[in-house]
CSV table of C-alpha atoms and ligand atoms in Angstrom, one decimal:
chain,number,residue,atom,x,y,z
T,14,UNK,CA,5.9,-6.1,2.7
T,15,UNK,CA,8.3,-3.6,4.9
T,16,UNK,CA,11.2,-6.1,4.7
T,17,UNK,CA,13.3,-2.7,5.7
T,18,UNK,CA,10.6,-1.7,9.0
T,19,UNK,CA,12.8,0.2,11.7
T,20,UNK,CA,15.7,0.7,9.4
T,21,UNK,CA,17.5,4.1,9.5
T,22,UNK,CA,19.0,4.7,5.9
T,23,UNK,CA,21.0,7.7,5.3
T,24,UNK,CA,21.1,8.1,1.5
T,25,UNK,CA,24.2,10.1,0.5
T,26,UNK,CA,23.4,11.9,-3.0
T,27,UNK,CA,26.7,12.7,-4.8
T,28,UNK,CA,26.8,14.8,-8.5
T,29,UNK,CA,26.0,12.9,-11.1
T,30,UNK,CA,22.7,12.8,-13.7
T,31,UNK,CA,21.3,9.9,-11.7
T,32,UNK,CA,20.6,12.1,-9.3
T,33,UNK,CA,17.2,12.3,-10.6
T,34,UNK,CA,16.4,8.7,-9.9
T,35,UNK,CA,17.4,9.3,-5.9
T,36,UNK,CA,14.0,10.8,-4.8
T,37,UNK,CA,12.2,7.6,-6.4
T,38,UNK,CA,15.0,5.5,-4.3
T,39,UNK,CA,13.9,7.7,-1.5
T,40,UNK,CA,10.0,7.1,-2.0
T,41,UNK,CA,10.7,3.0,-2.3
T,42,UNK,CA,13.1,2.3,0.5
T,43,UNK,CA,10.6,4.6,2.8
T,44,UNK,CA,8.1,2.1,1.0
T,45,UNK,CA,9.7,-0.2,2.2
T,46,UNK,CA,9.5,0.7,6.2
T,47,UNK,CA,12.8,2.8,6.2
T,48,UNK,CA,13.0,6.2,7.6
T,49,UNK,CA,15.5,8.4,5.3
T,50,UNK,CA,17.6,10.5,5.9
T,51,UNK,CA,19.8,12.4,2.8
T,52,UNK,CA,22.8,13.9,2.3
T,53,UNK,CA,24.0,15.8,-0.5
T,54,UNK,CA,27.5,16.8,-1.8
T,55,UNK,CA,26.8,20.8,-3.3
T,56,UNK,CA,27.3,19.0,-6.5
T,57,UNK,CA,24.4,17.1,-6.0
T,58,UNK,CA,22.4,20.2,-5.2
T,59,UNK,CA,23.3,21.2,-9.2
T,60,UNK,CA,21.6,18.4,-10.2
T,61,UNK,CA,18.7,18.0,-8.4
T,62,UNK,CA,17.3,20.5,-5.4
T,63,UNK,CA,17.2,19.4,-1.7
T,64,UNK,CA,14.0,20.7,-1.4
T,65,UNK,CA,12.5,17.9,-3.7
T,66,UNK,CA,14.8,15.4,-1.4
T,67,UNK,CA,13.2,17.0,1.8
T,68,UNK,CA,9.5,16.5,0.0
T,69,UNK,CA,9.6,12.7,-0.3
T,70,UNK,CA,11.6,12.0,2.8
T,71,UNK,CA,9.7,14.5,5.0
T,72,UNK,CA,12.7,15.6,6.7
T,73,UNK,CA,15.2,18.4,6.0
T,74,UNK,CA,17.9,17.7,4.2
T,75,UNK,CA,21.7,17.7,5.2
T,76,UNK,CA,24.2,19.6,2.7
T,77,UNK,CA,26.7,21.5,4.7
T,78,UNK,CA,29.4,20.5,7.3
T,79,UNK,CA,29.4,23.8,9.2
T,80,UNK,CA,25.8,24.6,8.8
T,81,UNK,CA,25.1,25.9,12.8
T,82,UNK,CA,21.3,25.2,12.3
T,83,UNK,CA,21.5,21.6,10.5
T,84,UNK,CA,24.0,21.0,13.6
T,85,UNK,CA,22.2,22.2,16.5
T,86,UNK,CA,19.1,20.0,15.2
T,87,UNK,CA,21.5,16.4,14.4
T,88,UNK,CA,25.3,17.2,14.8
T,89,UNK,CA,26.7,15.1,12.0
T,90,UNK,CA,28.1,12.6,14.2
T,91,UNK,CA,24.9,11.8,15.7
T,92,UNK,CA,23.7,11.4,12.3
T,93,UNK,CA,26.6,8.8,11.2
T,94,UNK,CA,25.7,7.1,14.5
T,95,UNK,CA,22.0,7.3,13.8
T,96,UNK,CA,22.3,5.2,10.0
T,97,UNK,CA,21.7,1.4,10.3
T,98,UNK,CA,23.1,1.5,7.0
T,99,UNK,CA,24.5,4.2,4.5
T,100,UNK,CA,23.6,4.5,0.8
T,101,UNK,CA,25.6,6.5,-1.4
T,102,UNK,CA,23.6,7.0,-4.9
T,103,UNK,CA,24.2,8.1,-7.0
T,104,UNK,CA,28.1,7.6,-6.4
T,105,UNK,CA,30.2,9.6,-8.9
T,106,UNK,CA,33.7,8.3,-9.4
T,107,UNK,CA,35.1,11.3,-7.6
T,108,UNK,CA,33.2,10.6,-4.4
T,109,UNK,CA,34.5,6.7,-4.5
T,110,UNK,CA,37.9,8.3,-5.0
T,111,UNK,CA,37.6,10.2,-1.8
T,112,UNK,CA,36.1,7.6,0.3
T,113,UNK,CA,38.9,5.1,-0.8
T,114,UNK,CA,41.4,7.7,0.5
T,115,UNK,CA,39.4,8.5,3.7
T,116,UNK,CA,38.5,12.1,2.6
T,117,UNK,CA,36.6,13.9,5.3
T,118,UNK,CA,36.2,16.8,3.2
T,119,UNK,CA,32.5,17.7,2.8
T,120,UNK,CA,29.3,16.4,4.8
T,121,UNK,CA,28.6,13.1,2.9
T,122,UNK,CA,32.7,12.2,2.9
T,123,UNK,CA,32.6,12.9,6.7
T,124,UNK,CA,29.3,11.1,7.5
T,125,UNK,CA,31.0,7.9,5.4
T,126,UNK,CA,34.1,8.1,7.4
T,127,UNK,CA,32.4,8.8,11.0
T,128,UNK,CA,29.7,5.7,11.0
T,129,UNK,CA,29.8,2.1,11.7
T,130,UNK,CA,27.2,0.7,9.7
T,131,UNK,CA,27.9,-1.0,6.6
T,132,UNK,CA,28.0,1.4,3.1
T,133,UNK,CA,26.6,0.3,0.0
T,134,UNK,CA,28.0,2.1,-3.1
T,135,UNK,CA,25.8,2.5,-6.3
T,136,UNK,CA,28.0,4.0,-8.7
T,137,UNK,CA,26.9,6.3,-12.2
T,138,UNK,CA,29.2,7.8,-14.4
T,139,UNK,CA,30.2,7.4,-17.9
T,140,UNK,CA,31.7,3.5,-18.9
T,141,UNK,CA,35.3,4.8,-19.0
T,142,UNK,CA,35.1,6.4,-16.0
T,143,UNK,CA,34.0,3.5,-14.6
T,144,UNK,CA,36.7,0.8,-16.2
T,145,UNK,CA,39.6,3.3,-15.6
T,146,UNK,CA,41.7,1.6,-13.8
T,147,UNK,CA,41.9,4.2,-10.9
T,148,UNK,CA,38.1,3.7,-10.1
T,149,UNK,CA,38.5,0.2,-10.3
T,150,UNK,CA,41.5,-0.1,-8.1
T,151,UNK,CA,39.5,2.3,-5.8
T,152,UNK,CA,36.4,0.0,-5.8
T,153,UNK,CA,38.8,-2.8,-4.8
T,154,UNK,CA,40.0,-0.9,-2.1
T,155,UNK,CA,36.4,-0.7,-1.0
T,156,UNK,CA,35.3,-3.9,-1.5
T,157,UNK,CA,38.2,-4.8,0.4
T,158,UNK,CA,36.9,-3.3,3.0
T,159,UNK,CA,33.4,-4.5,3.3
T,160,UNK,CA,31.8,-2.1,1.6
T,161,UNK,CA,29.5,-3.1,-1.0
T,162,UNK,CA,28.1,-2.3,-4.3
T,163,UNK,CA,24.7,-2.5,-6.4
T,164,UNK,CA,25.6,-1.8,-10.1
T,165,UNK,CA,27.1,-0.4,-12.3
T,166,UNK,CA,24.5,-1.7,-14.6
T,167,UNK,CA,25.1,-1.9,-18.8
T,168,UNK,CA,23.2,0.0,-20.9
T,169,UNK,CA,22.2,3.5,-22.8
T,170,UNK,CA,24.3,6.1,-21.0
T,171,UNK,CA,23.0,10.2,-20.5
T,172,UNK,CA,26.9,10.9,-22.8
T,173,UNK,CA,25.8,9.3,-25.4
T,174,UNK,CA,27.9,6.2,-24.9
T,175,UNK,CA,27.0,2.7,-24.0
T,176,UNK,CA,28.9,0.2,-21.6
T,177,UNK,CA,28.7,-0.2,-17.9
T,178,UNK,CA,28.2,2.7,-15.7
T,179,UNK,CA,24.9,3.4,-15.4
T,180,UNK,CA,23.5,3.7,-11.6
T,181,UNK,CA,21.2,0.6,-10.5
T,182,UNK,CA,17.5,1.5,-10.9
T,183,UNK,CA,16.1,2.1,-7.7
T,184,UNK,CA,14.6,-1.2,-6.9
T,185,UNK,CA,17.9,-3.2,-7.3
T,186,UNK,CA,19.1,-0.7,-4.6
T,187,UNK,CA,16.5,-1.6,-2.5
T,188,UNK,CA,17.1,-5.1,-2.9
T,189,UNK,CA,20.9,-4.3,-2.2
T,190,UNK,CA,20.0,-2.7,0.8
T,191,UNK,CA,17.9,-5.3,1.9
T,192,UNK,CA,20.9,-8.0,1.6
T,193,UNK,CA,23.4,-5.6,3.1
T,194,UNK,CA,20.9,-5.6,6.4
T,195,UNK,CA,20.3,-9.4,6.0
T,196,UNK,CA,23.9,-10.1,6.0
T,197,UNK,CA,26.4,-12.2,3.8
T,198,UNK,CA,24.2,-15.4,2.4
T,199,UNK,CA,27.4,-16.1,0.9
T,200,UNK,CA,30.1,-15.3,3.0
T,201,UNK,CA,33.0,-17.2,3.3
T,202,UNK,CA,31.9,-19.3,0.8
T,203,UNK,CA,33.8,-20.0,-2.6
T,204,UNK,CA,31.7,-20.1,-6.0
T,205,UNK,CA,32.8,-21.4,-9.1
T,206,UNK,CA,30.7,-20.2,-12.1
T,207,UNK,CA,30.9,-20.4,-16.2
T,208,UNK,CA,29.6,-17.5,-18.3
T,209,UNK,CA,29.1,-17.1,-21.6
T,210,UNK,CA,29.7,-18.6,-25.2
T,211,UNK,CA,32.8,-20.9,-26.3
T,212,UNK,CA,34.3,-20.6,-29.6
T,213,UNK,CA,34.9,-23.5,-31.6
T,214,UNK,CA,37.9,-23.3,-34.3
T,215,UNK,CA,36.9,-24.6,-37.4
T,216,UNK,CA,40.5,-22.8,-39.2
T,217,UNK,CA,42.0,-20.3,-37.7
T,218,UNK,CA,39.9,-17.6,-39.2
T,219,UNK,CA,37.1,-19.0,-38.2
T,220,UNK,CA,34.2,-20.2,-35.4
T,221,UNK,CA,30.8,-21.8,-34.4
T,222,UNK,CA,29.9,-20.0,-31.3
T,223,UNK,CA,26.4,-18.9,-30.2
T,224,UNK,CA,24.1,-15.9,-29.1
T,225,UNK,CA,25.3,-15.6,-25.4
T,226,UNK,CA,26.4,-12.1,-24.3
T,227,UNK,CA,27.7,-13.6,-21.0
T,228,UNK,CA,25.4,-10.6,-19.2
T,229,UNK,CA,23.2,-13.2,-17.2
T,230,UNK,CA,26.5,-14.8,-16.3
T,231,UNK,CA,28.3,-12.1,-14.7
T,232,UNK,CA,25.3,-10.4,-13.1
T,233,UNK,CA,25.2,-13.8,-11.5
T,234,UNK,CA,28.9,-13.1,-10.7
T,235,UNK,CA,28.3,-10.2,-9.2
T,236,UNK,CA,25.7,-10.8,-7.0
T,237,UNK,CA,27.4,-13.6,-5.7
T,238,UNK,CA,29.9,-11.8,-5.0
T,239,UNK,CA,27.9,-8.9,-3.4
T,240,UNK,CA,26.4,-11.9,-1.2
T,241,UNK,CA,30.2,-12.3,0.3
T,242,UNK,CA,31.2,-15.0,-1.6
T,243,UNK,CA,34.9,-15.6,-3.3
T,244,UNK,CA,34.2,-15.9,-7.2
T,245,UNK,CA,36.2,-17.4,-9.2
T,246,UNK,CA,34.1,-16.8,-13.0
T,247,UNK,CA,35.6,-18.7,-16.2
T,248,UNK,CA,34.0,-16.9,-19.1
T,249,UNK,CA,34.1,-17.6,-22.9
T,250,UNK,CA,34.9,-14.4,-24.8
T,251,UNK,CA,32.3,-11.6,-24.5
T,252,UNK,CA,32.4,-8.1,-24.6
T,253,UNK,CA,31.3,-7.4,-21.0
T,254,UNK,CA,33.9,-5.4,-18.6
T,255,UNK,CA,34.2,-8.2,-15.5
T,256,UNK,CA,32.5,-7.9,-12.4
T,257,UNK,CA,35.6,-6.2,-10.0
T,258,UNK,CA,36.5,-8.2,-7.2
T,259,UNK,CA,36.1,-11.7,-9.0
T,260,UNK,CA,38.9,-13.8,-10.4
T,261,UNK,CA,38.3,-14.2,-13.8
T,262,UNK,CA,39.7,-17.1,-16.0
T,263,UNK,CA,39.3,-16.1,-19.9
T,264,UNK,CA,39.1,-19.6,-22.4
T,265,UNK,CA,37.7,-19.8,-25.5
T,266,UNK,CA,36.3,-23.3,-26.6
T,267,UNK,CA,34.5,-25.8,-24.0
T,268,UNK,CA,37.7,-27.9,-24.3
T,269,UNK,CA,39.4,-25.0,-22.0
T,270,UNK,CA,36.5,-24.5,-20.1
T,271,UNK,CA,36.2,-28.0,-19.0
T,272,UNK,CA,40.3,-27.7,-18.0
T,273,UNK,CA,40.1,-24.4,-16.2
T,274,UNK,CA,36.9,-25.9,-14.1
T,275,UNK,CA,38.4,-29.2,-13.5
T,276,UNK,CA,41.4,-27.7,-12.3
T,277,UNK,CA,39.7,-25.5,-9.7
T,278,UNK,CA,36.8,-27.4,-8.6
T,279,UNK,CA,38.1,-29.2,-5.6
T,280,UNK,CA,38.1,-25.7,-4.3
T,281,UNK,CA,34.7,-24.2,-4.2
T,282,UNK,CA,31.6,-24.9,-2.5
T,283,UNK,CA,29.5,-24.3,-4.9
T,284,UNK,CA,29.3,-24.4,-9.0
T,285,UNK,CA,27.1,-22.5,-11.5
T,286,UNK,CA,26.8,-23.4,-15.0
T,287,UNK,CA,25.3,-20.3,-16.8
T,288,UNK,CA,27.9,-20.6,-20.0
T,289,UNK,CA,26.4,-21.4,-23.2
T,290,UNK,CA,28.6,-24.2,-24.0
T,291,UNK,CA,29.2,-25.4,-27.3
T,292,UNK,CA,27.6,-29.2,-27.6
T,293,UNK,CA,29.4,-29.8,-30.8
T,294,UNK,CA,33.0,-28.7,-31.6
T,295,UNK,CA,34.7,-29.2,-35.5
T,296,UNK,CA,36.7,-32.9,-35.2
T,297,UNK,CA,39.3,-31.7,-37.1
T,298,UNK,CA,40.2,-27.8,-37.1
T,299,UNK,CA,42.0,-26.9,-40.4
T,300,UNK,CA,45.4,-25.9,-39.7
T,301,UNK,CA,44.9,-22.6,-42.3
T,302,UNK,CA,42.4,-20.8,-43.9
T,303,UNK,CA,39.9,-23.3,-45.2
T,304,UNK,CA,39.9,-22.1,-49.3
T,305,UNK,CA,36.6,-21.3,-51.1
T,306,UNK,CA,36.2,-24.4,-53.9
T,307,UNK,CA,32.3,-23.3,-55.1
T,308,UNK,CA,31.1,-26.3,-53.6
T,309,UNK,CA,29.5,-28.2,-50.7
T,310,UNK,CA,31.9,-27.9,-47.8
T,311,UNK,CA,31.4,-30.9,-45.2
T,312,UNK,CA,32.0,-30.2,-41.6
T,313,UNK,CA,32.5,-33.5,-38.9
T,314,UNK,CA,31.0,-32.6,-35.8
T,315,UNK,CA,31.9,-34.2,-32.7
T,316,UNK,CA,30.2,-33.7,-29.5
T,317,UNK,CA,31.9,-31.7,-26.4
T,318,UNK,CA,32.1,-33.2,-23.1
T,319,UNK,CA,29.3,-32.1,-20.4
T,320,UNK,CA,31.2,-29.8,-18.2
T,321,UNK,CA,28.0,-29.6,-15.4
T,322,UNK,CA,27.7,-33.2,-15.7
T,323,UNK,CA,31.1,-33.9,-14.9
T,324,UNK,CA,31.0,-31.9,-12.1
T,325,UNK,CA,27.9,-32.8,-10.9
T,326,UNK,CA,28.4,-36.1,-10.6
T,327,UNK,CA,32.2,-36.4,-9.5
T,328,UNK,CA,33.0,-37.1,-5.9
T,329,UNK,CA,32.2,-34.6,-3.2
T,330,UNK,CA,30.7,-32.7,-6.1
T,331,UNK,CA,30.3,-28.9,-4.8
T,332,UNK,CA,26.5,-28.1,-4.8
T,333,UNK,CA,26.0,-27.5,-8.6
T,334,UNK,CA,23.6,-25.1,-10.4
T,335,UNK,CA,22.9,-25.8,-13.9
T,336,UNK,CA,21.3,-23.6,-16.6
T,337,UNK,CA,18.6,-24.9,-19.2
T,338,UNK,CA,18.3,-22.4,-22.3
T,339,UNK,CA,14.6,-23.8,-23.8
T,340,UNK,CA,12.8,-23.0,-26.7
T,341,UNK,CA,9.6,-24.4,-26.0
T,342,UNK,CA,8.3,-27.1,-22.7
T,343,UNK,CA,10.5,-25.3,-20.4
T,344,UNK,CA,9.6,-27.1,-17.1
T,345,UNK,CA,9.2,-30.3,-18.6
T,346,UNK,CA,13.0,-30.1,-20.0
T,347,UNK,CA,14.6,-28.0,-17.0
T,348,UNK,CA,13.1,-30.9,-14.6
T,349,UNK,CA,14.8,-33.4,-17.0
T,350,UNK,CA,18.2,-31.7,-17.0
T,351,UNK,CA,17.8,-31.6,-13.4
T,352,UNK,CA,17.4,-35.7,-13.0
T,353,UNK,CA,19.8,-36.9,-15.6
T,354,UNK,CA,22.8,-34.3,-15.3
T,355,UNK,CA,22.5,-35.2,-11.1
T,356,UNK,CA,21.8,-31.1,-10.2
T,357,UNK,CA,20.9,-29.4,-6.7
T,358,UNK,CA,19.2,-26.8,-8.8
T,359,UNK,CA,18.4,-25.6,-12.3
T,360,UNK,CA,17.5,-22.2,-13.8
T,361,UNK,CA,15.8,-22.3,-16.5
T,362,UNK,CA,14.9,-19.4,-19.5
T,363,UNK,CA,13.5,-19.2,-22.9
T,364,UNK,CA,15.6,-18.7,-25.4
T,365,UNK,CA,15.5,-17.7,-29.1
T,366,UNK,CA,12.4,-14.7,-28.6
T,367,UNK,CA,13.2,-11.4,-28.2
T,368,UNK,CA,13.3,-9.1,-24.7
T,369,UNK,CA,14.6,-12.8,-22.6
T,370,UNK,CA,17.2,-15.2,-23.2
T,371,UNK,CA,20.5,-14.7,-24.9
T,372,UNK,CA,21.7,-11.0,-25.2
T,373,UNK,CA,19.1,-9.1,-23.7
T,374,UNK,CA,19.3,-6.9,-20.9
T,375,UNK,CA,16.3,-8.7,-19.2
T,376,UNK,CA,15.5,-12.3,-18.2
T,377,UNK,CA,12.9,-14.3,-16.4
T,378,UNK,CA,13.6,-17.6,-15.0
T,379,UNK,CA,12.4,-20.8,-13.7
T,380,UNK,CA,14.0,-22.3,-10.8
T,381,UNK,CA,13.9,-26.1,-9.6
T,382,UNK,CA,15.0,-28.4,-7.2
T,383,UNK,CA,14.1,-31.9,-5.9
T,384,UNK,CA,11.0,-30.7,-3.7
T,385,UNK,CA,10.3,-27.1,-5.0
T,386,UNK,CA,10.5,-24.3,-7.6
T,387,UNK,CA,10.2,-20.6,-8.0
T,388,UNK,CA,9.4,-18.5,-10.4
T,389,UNK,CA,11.4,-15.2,-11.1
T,390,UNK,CA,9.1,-12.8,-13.5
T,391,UNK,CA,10.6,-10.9,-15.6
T,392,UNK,CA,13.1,-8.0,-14.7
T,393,UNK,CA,17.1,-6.6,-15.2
T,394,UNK,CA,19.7,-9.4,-15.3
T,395,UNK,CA,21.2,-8.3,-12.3
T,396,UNK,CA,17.7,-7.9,-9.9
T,397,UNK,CA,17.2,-11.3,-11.2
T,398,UNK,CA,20.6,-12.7,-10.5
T,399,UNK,CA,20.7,-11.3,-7.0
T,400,UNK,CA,17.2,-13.4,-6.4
T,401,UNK,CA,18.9,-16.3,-7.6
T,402,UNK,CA,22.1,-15.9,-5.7
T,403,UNK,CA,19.3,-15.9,-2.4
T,404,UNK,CA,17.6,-18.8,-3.2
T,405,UNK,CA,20.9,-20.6,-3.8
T,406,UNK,CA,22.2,-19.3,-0.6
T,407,UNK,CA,18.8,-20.6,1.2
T,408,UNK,CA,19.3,-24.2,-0.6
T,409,UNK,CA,22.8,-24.5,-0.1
T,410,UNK,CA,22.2,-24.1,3.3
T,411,UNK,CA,18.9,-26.2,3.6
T,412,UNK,CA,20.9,-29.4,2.0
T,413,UNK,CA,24.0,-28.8,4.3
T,414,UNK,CA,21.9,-29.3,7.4
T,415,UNK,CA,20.0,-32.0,5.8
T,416,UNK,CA,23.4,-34.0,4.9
T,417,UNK,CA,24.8,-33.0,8.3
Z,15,PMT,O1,24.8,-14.8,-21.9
Z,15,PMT,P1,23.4,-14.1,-22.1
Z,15,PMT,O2,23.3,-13.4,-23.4
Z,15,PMT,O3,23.1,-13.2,-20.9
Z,15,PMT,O4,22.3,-15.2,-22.1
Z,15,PMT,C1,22.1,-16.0,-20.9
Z,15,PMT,C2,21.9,-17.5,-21.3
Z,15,PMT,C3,20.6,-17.7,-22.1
Z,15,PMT,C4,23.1,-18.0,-22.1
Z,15,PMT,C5,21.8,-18.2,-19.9
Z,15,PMT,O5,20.7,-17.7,-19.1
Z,15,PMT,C6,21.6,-19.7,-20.1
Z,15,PMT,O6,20.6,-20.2,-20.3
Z,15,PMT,N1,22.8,-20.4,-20.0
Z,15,PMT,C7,22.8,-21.9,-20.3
Z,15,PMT,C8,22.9,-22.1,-21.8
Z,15,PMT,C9,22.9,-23.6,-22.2
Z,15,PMT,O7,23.9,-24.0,-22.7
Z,15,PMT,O8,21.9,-24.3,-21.8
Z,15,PMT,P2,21.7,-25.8,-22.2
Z,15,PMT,O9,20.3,-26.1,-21.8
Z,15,PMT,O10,22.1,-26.1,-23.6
Z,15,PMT,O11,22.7,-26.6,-21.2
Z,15,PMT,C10,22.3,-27.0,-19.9
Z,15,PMT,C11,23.4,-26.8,-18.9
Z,15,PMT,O12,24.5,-27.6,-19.3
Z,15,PMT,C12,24.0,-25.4,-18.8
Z,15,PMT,O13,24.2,-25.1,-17.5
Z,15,PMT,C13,25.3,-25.4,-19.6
Z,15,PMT,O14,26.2,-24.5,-19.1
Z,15,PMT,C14,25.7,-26.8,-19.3
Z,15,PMT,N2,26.6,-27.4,-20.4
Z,15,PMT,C15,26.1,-27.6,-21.6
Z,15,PMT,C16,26.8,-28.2,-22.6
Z,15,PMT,C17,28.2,-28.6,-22.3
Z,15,PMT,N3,29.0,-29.2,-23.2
Z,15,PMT,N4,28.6,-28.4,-21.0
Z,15,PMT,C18,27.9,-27.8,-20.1
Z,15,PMT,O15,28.3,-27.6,-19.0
């Protein structure tokens, strides 16, 4: 499918180690239907050389500002004018620096700040690069701004290291650039959303919690943010560096999530439950360390309240997404979820194998609604949550005309 036919990309390529990745991004979004054109910063050029660039785009390739030949064939305004759409990646954090401060320094800064069309920013560098908060206030600047990002994703990093900060693979760019020519499903709209585990005390040393990273969670975030949305994200403690650009409320047992959702519900639009919420909690948290006697220790249980079912069914509920973590007859219980706790729509994954579910980078999910399902095979949190931001976007806006 060309989904990008007639498109005219210009793919700024910045210095960084993804750089390798950026003539596969090349060869997908011509796959695609685009026609690319690339820039490179002379960093870039260190990393990989613009003759491989020119190979898989067919075109020659754009590295210098005063270059009289590169000129006389597309002056570098005509080239910002030509782009549909600008794609910087990889984007180091010293090239999001300088197009936060409107650098015009160097071909790719000057084609950013001379075109019209919309940027999308896919930034790679190592993860404390990327949490400083000088990049991040730069992103917000950005972001601010309209221009939008794909990534940072989590993982393995070429230091060494592992956090946040490695570039989208190529086919989550595409997808990004896709929605950044498709416009804002989201826009304007405000999304409530819970991620991850709770905590439940049982002294005050220690917990029952469970296996959720918040990862799916805040990919979901993300992408709805990405999708123009305002995010508001209440998340249980994890590990995860926050999507930028979202509010983020921190609890720690479902007790506090329930408050912090209840008190900001009335405001949004639109509710996603993705936090593994505790369904028990202890009845009675010891008020110290609970002593080791040698023997049996007995633990009261009681049960938490539903936070999706109390917002689901409330008046002028926002249209509410709920979660179903299975272990086995995942339809069969995801459609059951989706009757008794009154949701618009539920995602649904298997839990407790390994390379899905809880904690892993990758997820495949089953989506429902009254009327219709999709299927989401399996692939990166963040490809899948942007797929699920679209068909919430197409749903939301499907029941709004029918209840019009
Ligand atoms: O965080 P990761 O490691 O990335 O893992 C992702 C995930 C597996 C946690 C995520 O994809 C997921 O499935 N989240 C929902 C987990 C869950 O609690 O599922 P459930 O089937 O037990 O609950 C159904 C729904 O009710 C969920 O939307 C849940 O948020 C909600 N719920 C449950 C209990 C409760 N007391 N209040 C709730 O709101």
């Amino acid at each position: 499918m060309a989904t990008l036919a007639q498109r005219h990309i210009l793919l700024v390529v910045t210095g960084g180690i993804a750089a390798y990745k950026a003539p596969d991004l090349v060869r997908r979004l011509r796959d695609a239907g685009a026609t690319v054109r690339v820039a490179m910063t002379p960093a870039a050029t260190k990393f990989v050389r613009p003759l491989t660039f020119q190979a898989v785009s067919g075109v020659s390739v754009h590295v210098d500002l005063f270059d009289p030949g590169a000129e006389a064939a597309m002056g570098h305004i005509e080239l910002a004018r030509w782009a549909d759409l600008v794609v910087v990646a990889p984007a180091s954090a010293d090239f999001i620096a300088r197009l936060a401060h409107g650098l015009a320094d160097d071909l790719p800064s000057t084609l950013c700040l001379a075109t019209a069309a919309p940027i999308l920013v896919a930034p790679a560098m190592n993860r404390l690069m990327w949490a400083h908060a000088a990049t991040q206030a730069n992103v917000a600047v950005l972001r601010a701004r309209g221009v939008r990002f794909v990534g940072p994703d989590e993982g393995e990093q070429a230091c060494g290291e592992t956090g946040a900060g490695r570039m989208a693979e190529p086919p989550a760019i595409v997808v990004a650039a896709l929605c950044a020519q498709g416009g804002d499903a989201l826009a304007g709209l405000r999304v409530l959303l819970t991620a991850g585990p709770t905590q439940e005390p049982i002294d005050p040393v220690r917990f029952i919690t469970n296996r959720s990273s918040g990862k799916m969670g805040y990919a979901v975030a993300a992408a709805a943010r990405d999708a123009g949305a305002r995010v508001t994200l209440i998340t249980g403690p994890t590990r995860l560096v926050a999507p930028a650009g979202c509010e983020v409320v921190a609890v720690t047992t479902a007790q506090d999530m329930l408050d912090a959702v209840l008190a900001r519900v009335a405001d949004c639009d639109i509710f996603i439950a993705s936090a593994a919420v505790a369904d028990y909690t202890i009845a009675t948290p010891a008020p110290h360390k609970v002593k080791k006697a040698g023997t049996a220790l007995t633990l009261t249980l009681t049960p938490t309240p539903d936070i999706l079912r109390t917002v689901a069914t409330r008046a002028g509920a926002p249209f509410t997404v709920g979660f179903a973590a299975e272990t086995e007859r995942l339809a069969e219980h995801a459609r059951g979820k989706l009757t008794s706790k009154s949701l618009n729509m539920i995602a649904a994954n298997l839990v407790g194998r390994v390379g899905t579910g809880f904690e892993s980078d990758d997820n495949e999910l089953s989506v429902f609604w009254k009327g219709g399902e999709r299927q989401l095979g399996k692939a990166a949190k963040q490809a899948l949550a942007r797929d699920l931001v679209a068909i919430i976007a197409e749903r939301y806006r499907a029941e709004a005309v029918h209840s019009e």
